[in-house]
Short mmCIF file of C-alpha atoms and ligand atoms in Angstrom, two decimals:
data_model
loop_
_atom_site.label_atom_id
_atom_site.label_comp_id
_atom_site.label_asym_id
_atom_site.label_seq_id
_atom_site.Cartn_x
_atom_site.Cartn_y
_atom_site.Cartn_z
CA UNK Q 1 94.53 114.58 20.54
CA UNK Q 2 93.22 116.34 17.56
CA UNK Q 3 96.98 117.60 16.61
CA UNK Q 4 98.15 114.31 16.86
CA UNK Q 5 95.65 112.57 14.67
CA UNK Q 6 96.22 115.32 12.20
CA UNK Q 7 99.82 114.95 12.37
CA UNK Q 8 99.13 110.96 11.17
CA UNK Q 9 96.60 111.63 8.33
CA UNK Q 10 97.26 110.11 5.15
CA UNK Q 11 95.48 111.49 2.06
CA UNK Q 12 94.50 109.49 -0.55
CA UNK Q 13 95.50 110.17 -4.00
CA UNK Q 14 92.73 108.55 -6.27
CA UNK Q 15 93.50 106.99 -9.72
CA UNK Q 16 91.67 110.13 -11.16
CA UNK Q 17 93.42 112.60 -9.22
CA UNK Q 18 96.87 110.73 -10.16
CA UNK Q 19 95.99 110.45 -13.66
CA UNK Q 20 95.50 114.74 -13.88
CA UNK Q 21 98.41 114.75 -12.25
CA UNK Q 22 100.76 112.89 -14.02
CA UNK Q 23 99.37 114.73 -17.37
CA UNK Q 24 100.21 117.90 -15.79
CA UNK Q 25 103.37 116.79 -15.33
CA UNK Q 26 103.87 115.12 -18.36
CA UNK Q 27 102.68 118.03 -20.45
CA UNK Q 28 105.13 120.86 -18.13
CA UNK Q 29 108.29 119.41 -17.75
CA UNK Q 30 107.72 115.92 -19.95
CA UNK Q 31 108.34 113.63 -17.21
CA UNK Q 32 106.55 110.39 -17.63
CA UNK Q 33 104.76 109.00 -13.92
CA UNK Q 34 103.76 105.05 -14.68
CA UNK Q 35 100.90 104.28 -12.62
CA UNK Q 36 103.11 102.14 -10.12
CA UNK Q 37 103.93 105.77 -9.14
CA UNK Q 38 100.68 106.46 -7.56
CA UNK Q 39 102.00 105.97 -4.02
CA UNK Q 40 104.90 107.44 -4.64
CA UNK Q 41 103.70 110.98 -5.57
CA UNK Q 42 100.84 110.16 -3.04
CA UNK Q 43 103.67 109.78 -0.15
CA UNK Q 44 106.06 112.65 -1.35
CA UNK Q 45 102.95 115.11 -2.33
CA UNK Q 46 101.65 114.86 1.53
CA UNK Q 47 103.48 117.60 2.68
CA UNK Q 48 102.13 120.22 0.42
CA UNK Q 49 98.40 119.28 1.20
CA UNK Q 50 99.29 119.92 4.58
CA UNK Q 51 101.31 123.17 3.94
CA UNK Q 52 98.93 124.56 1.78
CA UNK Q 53 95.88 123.42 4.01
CA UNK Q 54 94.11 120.96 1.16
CA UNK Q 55 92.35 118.13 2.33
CA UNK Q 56 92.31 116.87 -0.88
CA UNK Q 57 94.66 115.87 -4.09
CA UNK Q 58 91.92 117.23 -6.25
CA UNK Q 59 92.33 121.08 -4.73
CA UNK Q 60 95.82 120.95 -5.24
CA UNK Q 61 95.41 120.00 -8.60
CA UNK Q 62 93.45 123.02 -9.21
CA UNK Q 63 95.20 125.45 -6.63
CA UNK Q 64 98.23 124.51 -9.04
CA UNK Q 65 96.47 124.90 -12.29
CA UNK Q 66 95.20 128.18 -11.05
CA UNK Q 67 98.62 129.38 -9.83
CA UNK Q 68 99.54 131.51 -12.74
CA UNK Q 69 103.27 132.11 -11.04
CA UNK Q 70 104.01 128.67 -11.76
CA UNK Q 71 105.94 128.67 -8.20
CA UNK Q 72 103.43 125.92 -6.93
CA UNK Q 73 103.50 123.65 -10.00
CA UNK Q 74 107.71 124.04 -9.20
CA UNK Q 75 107.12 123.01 -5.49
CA UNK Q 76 105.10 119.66 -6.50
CA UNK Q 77 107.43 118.77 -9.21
CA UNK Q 78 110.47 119.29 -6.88
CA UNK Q 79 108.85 117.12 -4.56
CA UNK Q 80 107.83 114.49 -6.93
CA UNK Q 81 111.80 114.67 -8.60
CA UNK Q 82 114.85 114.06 -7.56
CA UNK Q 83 117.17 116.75 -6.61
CA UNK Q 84 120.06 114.47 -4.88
CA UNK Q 85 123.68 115.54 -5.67
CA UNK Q 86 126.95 115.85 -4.32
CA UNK Q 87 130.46 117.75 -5.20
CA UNK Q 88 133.16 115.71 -7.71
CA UNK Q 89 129.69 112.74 -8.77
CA UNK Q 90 131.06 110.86 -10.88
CA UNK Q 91 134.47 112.34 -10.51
CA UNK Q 92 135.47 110.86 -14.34
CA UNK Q 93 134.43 113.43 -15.58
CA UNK Q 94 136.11 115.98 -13.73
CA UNK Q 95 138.83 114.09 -14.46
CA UNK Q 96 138.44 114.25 -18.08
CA UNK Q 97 138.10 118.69 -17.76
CA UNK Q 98 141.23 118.72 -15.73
CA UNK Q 99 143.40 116.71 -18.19
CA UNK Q 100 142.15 116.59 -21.54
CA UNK Q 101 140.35 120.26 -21.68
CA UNK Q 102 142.03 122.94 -19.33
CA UNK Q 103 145.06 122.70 -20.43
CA UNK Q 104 143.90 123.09 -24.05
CA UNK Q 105 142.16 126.37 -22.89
CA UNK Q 106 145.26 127.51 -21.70
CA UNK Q 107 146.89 127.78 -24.92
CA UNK Q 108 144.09 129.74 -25.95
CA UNK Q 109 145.29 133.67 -26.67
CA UNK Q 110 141.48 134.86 -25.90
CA UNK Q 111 139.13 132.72 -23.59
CA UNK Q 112 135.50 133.11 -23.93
CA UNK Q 113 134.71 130.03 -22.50
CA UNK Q 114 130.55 129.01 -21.45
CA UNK Q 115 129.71 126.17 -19.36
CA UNK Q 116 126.23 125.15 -18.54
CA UNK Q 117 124.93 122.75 -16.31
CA UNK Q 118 121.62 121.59 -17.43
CA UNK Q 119 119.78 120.49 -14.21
CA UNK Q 120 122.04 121.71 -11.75
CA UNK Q 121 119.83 120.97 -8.86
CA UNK Q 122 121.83 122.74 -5.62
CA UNK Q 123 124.38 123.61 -7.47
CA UNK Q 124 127.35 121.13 -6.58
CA UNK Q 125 128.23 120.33 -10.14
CA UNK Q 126 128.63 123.42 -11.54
CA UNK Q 127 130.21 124.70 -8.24
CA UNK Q 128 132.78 121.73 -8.45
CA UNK Q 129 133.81 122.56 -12.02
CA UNK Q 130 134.09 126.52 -10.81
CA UNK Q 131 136.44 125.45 -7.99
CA UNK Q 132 138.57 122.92 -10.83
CA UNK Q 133 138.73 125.89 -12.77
CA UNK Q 134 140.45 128.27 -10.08
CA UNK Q 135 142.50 125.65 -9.39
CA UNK Q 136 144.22 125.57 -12.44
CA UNK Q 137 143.66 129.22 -14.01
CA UNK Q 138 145.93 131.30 -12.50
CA UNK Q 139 145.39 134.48 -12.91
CA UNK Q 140 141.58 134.08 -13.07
CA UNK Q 141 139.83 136.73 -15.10
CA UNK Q 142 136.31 136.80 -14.83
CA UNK Q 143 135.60 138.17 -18.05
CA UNK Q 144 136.99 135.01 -20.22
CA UNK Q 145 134.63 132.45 -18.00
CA UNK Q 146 130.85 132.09 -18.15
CA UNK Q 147 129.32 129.61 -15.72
CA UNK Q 148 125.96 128.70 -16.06
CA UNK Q 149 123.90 126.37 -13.77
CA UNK Q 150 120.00 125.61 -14.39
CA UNK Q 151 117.47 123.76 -13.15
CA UNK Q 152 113.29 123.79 -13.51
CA UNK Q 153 112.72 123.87 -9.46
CA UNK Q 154 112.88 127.24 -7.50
CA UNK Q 155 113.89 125.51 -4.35
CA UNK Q 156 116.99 123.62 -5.15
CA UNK Q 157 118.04 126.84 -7.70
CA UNK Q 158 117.79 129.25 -4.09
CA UNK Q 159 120.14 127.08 -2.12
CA UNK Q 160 122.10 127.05 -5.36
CA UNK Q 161 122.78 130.22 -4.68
CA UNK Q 162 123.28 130.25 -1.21
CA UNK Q 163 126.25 127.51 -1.48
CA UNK Q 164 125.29 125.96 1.81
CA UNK Q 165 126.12 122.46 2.10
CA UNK Q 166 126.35 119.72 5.30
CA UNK Q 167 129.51 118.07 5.25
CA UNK Q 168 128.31 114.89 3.61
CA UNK Q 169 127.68 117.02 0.25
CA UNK Q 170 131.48 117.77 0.63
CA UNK Q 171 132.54 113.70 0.99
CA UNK Q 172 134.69 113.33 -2.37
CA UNK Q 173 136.29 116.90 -2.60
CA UNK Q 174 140.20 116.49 -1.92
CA UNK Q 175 140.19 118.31 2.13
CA UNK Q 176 142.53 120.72 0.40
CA UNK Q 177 140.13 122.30 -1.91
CA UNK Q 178 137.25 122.23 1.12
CA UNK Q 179 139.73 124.75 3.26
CA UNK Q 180 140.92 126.79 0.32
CA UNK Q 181 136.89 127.35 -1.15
CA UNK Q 182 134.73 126.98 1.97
CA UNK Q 183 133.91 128.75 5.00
CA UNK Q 184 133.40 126.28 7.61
CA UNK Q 185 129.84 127.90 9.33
CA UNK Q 186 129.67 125.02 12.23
CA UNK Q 187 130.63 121.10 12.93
CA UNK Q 188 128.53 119.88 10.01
CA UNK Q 189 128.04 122.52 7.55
CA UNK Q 190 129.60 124.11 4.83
CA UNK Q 191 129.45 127.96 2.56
CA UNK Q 192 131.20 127.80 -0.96
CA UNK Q 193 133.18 131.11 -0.43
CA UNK Q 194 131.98 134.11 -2.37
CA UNK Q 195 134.76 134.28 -4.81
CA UNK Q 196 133.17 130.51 -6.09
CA UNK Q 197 129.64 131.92 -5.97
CA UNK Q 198 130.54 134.97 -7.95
CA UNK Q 199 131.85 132.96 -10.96
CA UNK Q 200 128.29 131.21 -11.31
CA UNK Q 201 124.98 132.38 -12.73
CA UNK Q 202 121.88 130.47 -11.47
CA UNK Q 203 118.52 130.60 -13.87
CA UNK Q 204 115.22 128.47 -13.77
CA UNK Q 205 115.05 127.05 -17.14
CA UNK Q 206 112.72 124.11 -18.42
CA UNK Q 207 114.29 121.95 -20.27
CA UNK Q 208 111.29 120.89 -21.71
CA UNK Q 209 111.16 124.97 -23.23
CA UNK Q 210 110.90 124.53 -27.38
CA UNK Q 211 113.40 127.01 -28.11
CA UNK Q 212 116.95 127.60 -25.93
CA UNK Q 213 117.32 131.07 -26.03
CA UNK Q 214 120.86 131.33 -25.51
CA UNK Q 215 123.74 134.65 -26.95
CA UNK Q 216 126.16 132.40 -26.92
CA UNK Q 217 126.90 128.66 -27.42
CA UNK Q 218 128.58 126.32 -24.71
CA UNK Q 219 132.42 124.33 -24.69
CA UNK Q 220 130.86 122.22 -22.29
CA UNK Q 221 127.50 121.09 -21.28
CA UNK Q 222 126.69 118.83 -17.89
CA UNK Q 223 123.14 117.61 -18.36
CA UNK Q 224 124.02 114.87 -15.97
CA UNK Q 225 121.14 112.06 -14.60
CA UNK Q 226 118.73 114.66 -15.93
CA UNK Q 227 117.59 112.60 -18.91
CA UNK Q 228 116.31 109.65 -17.27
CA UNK Q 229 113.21 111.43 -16.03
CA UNK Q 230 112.27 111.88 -19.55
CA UNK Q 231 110.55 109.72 -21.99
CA UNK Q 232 112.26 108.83 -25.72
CA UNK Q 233 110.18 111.66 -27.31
CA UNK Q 234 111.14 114.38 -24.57
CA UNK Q 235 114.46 113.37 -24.22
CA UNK Q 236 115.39 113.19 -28.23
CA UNK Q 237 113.84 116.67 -28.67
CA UNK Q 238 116.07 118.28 -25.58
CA UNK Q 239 119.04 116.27 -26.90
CA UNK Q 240 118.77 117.89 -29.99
CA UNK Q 241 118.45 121.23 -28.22
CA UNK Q 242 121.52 120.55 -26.49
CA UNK Q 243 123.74 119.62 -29.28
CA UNK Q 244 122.42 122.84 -31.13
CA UNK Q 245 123.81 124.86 -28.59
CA UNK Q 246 127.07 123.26 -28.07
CA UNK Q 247 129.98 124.63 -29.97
CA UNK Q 248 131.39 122.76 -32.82
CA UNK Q 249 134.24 120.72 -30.71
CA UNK Q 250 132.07 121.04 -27.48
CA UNK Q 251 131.57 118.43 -24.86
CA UNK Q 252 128.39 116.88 -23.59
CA UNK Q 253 128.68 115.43 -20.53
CA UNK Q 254 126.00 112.70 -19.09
CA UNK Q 255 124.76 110.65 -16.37
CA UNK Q 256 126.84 107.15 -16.51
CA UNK Q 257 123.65 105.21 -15.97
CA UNK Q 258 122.47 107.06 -18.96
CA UNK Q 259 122.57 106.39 -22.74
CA UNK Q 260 122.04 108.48 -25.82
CA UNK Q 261 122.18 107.36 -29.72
CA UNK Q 262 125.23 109.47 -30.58
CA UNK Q 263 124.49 109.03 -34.49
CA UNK Q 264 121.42 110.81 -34.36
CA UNK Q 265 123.23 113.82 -32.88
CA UNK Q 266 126.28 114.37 -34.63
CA UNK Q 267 128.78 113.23 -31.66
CA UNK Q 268 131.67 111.15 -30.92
CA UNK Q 269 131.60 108.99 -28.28
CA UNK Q 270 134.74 109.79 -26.37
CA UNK Q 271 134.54 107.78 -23.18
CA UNK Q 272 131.64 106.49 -20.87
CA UNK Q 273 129.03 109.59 -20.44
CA UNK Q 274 131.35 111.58 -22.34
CA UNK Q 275 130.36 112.91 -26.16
CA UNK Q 276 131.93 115.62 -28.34
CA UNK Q 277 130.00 117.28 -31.16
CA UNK Q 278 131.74 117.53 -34.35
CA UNK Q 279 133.53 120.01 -35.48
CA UNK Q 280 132.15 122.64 -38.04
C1 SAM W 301 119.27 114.31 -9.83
S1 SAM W 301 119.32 116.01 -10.17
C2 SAM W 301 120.84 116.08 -11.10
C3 SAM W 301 121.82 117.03 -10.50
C4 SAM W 301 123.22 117.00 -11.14
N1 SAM W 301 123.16 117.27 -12.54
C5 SAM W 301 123.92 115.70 -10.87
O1 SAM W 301 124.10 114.87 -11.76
O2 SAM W 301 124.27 115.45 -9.71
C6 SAM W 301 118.11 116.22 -11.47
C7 SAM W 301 117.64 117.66 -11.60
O3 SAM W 301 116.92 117.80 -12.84
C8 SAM W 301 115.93 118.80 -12.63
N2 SAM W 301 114.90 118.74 -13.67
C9 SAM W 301 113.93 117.79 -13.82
N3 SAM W 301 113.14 118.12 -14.86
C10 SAM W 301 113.62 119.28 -15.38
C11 SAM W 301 113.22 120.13 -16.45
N4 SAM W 301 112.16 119.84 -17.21
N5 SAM W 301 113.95 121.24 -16.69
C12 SAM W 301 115.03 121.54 -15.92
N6 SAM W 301 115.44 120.80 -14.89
C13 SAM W 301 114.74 119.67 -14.61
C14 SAM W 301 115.41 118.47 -11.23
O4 SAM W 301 114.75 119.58 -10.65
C15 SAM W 301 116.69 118.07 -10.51
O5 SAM W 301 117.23 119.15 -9.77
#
């Protein structure tokens, strides 16, 4: 009786609790909570009371505070995010790569080409524009490619790496491409073969960091439905960041539900979601 009543209990996040919350949040990774939020993060933080045996929002808030790892601060913002993603989203732009920039690149005498995908959650986006790439660089060398794929949350960056999908994940990728890239590990799931995995670095980075520390600057840049957790100030300053680390000619690719003031930056709108800084 007393496991099933503790299997139903519903803790209460007060306004108090919510509002040191949604500074902490707000001040880490810049991500404004409105206070119609409250059940929201009171719903999706329920779990990690429970798996961290709190009885109350208040402990977590200082369990997290206290955590000087940062790993638990990660966990709570993961839950309290977003993380959903599929391979080919928004398959316009991929579109866009495969027509208008490969084939550029293969002119190209020496390829040092960088690609970062700025919130790359599990990984699919980045993984879908390694697979484009193998497609249509033949022979591959490893040395002219540099893949990049970032996110703020531990979790979704581990699975990143593992390249473990169920089938639905795998919905708009041409069949082809799933047999030629994918092992098939039972009826409903999926491994992005090793030769895909190799080609891609995964990092935790926080956007929200005031300096990108980067060697070298990126041809293209995916910060794709990333921005809209942001408010204006947040999201001009990692714009800005963004475009700074973009090659002259580069590509910035975002979210179509997205919009950005292109002036401010220095880029050319090129089609929906699509942007290219100007050249030097
Ligand atoms: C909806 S996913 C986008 C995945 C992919 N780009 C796409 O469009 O399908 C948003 C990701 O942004 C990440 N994110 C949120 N705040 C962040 C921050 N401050 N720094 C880095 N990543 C962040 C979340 O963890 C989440 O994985």
């Amino acid at each position: 009786m007393m496991e099933r009543e503790s299997l139903f209990t519903l803790y209460r996040l007060t306004d108090k609790e919510f509002n040191l919350i949604s500074q902490l949040v707000y001040e880490t990774v810049g991500i404004h909570l409105p206070p119609e939020k409250r059940v929201l993060v009171e719903s999706r933080l329920q779990q990690l009371l429970k798996q961290e045996n709190l009885t109350s929002f208040d402990e977590l808030y200082k369990r997290i505070i206290s955590d000087e790892s940062g790993i638990l601060l990660s966990e709570m913002i993961n839950r309290i995010t977003t993380n959903h993603t599929y391979f080919m989203r928004e398959s316009a732009h991929y579109d866009f790569m495969v027509q208008q920039i490969l084939p550029r690149w293969k002119n190209e005498p020496y390829r040092d080409i960088r690609i970062w995908s700025a919130g790359c959650s599990s990984g699919e986006e980045i993984y879908t524009v390694a697979i484009l790439i193998r497609e249509h660089f033949s022979p591959y060398r490893p040395e002219e490619w540099g893949l990049l794929g970032t996110d703020i949350s531990l979790r979704v960056l581990e699975q990143a790496q593992q390249g473990i999908y169920v089938a639905d994940r795998l919905e708009n990728l041409d069949p082809l491409l799933i047999r030629k890239y994918f092992l098939q590990l039972d009826e409903n799931t999926y491994q992005v073969k090793e030769e895909i995995r190799d080609m891609v670095l995964f990092k935790r980075f926080n956007l929200m960091r005031e300096t990108y520390p980067f060697r070298g600057k990126f041809d293209i840049i995916w910060c794709r439905n990333v921005l809209i957790y942001f408010d204006q100030t947040h999201k001009e300053r990692i714009l800005s960041h963004l475009v700074d680390v973009l090659k002259p000619g580069g590509y910035l690719f975002i979210g179509h539900s997205e919009t950005i003031e292109r002036e401010k930056y220095g880029l050319t709108f090129i089609q929906p979601a699509i942007y290219q800084k100007e050249a030097a």
